[in-house]
Coordinates of C-alpha atoms in Angstrom, one line a residue:
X220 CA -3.2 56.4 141.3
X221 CA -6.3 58.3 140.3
X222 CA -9.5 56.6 141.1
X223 CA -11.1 55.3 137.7
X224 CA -14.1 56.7 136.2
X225 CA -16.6 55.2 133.7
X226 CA -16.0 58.1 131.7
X227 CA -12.7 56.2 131.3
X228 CA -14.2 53.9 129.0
X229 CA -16.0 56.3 126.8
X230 CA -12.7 58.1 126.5
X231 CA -10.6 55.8 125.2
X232 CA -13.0 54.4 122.4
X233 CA -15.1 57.0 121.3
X234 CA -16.2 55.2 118.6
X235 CA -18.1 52.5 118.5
X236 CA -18.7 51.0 115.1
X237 CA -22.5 51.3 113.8
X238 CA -23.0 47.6 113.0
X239 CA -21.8 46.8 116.4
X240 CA -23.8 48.8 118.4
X241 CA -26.7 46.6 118.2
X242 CA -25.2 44.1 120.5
X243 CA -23.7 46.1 123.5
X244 CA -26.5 44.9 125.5
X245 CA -26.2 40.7 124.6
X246 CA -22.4 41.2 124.9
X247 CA -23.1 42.1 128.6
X248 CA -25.8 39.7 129.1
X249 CA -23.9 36.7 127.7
X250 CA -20.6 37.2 129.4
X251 CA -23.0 37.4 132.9
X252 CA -25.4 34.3 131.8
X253 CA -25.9 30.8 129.5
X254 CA -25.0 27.6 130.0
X255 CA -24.4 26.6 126.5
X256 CA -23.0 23.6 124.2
X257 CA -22.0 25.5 120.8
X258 CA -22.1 23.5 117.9
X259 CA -19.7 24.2 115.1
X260 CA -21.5 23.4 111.5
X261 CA -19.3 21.5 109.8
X262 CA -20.6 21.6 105.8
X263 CA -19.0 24.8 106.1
X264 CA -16.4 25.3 109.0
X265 CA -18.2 27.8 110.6
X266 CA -20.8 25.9 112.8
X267 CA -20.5 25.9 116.9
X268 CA -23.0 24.0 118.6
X269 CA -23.9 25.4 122.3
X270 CA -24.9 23.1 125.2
X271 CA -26.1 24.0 128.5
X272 CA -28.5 22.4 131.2
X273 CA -28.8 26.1 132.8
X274 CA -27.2 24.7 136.1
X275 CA -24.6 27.8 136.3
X276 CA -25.7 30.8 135.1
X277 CA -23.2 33.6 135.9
X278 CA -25.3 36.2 138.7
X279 CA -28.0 33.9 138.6
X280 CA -27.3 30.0 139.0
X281 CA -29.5 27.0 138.4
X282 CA -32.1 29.0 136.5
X283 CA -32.9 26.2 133.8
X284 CA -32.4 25.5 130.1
X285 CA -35.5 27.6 129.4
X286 CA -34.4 30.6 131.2
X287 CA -31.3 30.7 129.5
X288 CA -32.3 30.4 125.7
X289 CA -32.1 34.3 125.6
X290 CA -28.6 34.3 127.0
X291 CA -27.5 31.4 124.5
X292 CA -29.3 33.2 121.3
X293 CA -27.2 36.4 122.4
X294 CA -24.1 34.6 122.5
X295 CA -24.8 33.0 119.0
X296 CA -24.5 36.7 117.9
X297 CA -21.1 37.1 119.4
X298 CA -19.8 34.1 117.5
X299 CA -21.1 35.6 114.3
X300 CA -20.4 38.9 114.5
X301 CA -16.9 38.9 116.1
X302 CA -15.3 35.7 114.9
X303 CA -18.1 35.0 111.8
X304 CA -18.9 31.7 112.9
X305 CA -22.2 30.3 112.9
X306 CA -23.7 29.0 116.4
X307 CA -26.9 27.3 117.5
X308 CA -27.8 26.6 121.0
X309 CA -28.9 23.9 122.7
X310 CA -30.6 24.1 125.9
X311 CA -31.0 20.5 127.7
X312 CA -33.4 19.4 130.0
X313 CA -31.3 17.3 131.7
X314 CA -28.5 17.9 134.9
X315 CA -27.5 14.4 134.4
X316 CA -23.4 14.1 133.1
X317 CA -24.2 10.9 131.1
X318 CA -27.0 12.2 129.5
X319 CA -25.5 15.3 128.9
X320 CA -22.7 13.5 127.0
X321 CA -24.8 11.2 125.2
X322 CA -27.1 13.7 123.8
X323 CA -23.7 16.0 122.2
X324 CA -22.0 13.2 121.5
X325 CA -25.3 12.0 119.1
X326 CA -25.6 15.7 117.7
X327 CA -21.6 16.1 117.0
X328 CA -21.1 14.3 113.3
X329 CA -23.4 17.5 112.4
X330 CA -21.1 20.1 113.7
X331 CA -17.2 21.6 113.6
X332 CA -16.5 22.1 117.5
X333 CA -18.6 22.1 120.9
X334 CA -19.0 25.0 123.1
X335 CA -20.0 24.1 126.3
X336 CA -21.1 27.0 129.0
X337 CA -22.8 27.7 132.5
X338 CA -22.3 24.3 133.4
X339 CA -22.2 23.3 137.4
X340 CA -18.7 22.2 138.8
X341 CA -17.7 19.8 139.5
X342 CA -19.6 17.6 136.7
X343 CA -18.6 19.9 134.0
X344 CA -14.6 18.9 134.2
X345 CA -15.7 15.6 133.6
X346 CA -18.2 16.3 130.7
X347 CA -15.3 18.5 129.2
X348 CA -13.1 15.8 129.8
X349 CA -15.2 12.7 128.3
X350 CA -16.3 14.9 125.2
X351 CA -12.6 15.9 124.5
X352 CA -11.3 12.0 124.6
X353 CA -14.7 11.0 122.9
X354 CA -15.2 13.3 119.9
X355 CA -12.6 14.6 117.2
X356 CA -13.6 18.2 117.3
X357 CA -12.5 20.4 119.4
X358 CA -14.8 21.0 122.5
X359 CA -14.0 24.4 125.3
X360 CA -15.6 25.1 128.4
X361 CA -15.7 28.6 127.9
X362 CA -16.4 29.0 132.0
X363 CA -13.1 27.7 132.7
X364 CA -11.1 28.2 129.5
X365 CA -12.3 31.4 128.4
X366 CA -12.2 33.2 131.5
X367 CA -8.5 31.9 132.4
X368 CA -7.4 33.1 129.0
X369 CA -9.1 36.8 129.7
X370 CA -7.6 36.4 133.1
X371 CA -4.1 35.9 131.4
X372 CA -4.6 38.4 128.8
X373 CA -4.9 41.5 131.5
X374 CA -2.6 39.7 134.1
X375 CA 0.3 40.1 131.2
X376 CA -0.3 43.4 130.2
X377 CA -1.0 44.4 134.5
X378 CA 2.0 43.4 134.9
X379 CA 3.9 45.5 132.6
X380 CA 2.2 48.4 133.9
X381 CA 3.8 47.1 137.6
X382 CA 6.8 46.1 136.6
X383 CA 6.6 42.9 137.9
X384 CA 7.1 39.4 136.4
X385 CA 4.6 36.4 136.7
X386 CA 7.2 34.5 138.4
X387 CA 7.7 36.4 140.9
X388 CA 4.3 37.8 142.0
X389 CA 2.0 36.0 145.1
X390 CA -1.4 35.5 143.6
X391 CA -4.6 35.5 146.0
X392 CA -7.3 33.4 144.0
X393 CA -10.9 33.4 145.4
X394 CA -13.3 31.4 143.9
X395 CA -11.7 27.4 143.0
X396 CA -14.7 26.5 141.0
X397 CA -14.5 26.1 136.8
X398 CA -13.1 29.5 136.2
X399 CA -10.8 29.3 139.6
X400 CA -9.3 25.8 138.6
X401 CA -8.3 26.6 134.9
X402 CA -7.3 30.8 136.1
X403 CA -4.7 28.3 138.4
X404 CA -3.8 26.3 136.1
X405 CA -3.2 28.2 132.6
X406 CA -1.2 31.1 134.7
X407 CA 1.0 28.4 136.4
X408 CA 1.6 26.9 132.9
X409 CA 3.0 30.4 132.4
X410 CA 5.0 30.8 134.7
X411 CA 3.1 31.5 138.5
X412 CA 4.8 30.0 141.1
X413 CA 2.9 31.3 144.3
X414 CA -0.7 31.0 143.8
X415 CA -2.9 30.2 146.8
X416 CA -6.7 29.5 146.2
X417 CA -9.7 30.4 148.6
X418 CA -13.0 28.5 148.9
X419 CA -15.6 29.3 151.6
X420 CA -13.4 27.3 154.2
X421 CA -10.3 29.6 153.4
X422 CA -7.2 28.1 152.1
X423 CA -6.6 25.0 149.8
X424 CA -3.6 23.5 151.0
X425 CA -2.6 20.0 150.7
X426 CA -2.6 18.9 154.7
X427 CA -6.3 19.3 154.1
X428 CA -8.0 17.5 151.7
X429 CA -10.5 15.2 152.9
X430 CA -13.6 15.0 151.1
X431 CA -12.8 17.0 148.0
X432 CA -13.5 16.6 144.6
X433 CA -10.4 15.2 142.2
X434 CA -10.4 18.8 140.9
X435 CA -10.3 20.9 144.2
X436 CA -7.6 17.9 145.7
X437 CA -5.8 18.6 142.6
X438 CA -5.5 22.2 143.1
X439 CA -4.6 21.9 146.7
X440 CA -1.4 19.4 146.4
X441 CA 0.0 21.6 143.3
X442 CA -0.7 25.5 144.6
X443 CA -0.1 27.4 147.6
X444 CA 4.1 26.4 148.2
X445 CA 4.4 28.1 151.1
X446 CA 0.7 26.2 153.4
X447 CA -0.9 29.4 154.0
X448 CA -3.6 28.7 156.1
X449 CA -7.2 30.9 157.0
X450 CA -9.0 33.2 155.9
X451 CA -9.2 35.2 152.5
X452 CA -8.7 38.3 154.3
X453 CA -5.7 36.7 156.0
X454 CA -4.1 35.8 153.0
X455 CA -4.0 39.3 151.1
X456 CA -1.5 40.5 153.3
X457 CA 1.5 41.1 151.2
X458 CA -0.2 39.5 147.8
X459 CA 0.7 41.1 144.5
X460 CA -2.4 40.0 142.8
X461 CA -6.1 39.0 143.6
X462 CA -8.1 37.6 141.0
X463 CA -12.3 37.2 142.2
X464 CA -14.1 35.0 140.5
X465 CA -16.4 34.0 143.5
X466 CA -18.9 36.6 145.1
X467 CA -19.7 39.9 145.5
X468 CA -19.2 42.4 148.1
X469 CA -16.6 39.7 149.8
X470 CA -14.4 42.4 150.6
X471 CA -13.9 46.0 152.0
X472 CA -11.6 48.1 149.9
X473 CA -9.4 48.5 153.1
X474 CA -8.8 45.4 153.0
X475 CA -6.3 45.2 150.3
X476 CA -4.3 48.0 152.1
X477 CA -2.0 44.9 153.7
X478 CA -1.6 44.0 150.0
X479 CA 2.1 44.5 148.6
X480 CA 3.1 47.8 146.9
X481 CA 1.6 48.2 143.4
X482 CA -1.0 45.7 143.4
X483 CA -3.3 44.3 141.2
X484 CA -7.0 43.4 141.7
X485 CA -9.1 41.6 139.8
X486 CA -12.6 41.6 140.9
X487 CA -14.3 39.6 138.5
X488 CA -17.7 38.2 140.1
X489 CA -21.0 39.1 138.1
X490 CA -22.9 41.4 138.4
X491 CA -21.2 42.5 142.0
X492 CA -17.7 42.6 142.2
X493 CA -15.7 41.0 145.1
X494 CA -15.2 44.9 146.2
X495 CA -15.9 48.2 144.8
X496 CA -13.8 48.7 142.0
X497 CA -14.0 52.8 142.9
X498 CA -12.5 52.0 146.4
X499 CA -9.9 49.7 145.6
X500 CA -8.3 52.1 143.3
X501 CA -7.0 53.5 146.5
X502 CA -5.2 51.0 147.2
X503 CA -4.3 48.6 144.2
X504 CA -2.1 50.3 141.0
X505 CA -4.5 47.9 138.4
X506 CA -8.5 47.7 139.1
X507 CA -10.2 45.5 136.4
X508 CA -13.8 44.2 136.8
X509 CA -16.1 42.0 135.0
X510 CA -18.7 45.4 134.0
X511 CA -19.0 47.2 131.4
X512 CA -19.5 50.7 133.2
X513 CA -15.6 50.0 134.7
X514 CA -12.7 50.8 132.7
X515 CA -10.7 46.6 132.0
X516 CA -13.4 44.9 131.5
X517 CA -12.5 41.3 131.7
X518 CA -15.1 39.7 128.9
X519 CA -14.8 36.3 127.4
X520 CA -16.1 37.4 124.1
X521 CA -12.6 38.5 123.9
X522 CA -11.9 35.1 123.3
X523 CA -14.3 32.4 122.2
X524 CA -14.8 34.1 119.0
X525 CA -11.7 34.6 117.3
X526 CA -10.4 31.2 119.0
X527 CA -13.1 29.1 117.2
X528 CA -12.1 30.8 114.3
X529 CA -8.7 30.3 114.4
X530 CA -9.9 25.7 115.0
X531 CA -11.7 26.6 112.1
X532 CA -9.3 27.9 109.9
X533 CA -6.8 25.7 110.9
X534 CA -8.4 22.4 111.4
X535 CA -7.7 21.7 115.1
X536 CA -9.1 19.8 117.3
X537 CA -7.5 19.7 120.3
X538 CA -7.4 22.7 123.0
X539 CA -3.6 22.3 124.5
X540 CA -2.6 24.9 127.8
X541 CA -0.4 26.1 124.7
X542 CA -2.9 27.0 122.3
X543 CA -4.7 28.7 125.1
X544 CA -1.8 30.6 126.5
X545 CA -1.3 31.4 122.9
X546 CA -5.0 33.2 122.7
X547 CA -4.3 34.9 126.0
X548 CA -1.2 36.3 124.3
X549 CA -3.1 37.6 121.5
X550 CA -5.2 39.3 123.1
X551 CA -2.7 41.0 125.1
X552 CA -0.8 42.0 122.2
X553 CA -3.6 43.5 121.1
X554 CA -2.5 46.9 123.2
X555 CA 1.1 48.2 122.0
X556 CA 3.4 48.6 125.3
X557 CA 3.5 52.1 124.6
X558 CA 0.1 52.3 125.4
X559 CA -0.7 50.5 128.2
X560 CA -1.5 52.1 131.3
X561 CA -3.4 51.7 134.7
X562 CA -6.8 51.6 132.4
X563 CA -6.2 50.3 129.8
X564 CA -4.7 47.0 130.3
X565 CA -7.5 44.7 128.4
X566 CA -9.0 45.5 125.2
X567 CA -12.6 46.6 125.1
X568 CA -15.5 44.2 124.2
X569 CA -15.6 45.5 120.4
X570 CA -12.3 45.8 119.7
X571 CA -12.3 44.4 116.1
X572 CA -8.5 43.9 116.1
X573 CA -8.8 41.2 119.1
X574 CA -10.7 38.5 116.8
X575 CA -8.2 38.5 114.3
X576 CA -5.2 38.4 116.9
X577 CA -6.8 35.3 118.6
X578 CA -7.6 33.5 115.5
X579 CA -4.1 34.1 114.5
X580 CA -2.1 33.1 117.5
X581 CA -4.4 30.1 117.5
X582 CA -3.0 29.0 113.4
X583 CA 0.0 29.6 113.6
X584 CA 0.1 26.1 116.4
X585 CA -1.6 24.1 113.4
X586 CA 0.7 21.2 112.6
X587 CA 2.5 21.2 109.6
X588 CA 0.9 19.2 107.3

């Protein structure tokens, strides 16, 4: 496979439309930072309330609510100009769980759905989780949720371009934090069976897990069938698929030469990939990233948008695996087979078809009335 080029990008969207060009940059900036709670205004339908405490701010970590206003204002754009919903941050001083609960749980009656974002693990599975039993509008982790249903979307359509099926494929996951735990667990719900996950001790596996959290235990008794052990270098060798959500420069591209034949690499870490994305088009058949200057951008506001739109439209309140499997699977079907290909096996960032195929996918699992 030919190595990919920026100019990739460029070539296959020429066009970017004029009212949309105004927020390249905050689409890069907010899929990199915020920690946000979205509230959804519910006079209307189309309110999202944003919460952060700043404790997890993608490429730049506990930076504080203050510092990341600018990234949860950016993101407020997204909302309204992809999915036309109206979104208002709210940046808390506070790192405590209960406080942080308290506080949306207060503000809620005011608004249609809760956004949360750049929370720390592990205390925001349990803030997702208390909000979720507590309130009766939908609340979404976007960390978790909306990366695993990017990391879906281009997994489905990588795939094709393999010709490989999900059930079959060996996944190499590095990085079990939010995004690592729900990547795990929406692409088992469709259908991964061999899925090992790598921390900064090496393998999860379920003869070792003293002293982790419910989450990371969780992970380690249900992945990784066959107790691979060591290191994440150790673990490529015959993988069909690594998926980064950790650090960068973890890896050297040679490295993923002991992968299997037509591999796919996901090296998702912000703003420095787990290895150059030039390089490992040598070896891998599928290279996406998390940048914009890299053809497959994985970018969440492929799917917040048009997924609070489609709770809004329909009147949902609960976020089921199904629902967002059903997101991932708009998205994907966003490309025609026909025309997927090595590059081009995730939308780009202002696709305005992708909106509309989320929010769909996402109505048509309304109960019947």
């Amino acid at each position: 496979m030919a190595r990919p080029s920026p100019s990739y990008t460029v070539a296959l969207h020429p066009s970017v439309p004029a009212s949309q060009k105004a927020v390249t940059t905050l689409v890069d900036t907010a899929s990199s930072v915020g920690a946000i709670v979205n509230g959804i205004d519910v006079s209307d339908s189309d309110g999202d309330r944003l919460v952060t405490d700043g404790t997890a701010v993608l490429g730049l970590g506990d930076i504080g609510p203050e510092a990341a206003m600018p990234v949860m204002e950016g993101k407020e754009v997204l909302f309204k100009q992809f999915g036309g919903v109206d979104a208002w941050p709210v940046a808390l001083d506070t790192k405590d769980p209960e406080e942080i609960i308290s506080i949306v749980k207060a503000i809620a009656p005011a608004y249609g759905g809760i956004h949360l974002e750049d929370i720390a693990a592990p205390k925001c599975f349990d803030i997702e989780a208390r909000l979720r039993e507590e309130l009766v509008i939908p609340v979404f982790h976007d960390d978790q949720h909306g990366t695993a249903i990017v990391t879906l979307a281009a997994l489905i359509n990588a795939l094709k371009v393999v010709g490989k099926r999900i059930e079959d494929v060996r996944i190499v996951l590095s990085g079990v934090g939010a995004a690592g735990s729900a990547i795990a667990r929406l692409l088992m719900s469709a259908g991964a069976r061999d899925i090992v996950g790598y921390g900064r001790s090496g393998a999860l596996d379920s003869a070792r897990t003293e002293g982790m959290n419910e989450h990371r235990r969780w992970l380690a008794e249900h992945t990784n069938p066959q107790g691979a052990t060591g290191a994440l270098k150790e673990g490529l060798v015959g993988a069909d698929v690594f998926i980064g959500v950790s650090s960068g420069n973890l890896l050297e591209s040679e490295d993923l030469s002991v992968m299997a034949q037509d591999s796919i690499v996901f090296a998702v870490a912000n703003p420095t990939p787990e290895v150059d994305p030039i390089c490992a088009a040598d070896y891998a058949a599928v290279v996406a990233t998390g940048r914009s200057d890299f053809p497959n951008q994985m970018n969440n506001v492929l799917a917040f948008p048009g997924l609070f739109r489609g709770l809004l439209d329909a009147g949902i309140t609960g976020i089921s695996v199904e629902l967002l499997r059903a997101a991932a699977e708009g998205i994907a079907s966003v490309i025609p087979d026909e025309d997927v290909r090595p590059v081009y096996i995730i939308p780009g960032a202002f696709d305005t078809r992708v909106a509309d195929a989320v929010a769909a996918a996402v109505r048509r699992l309304a109960p019947e009335s």
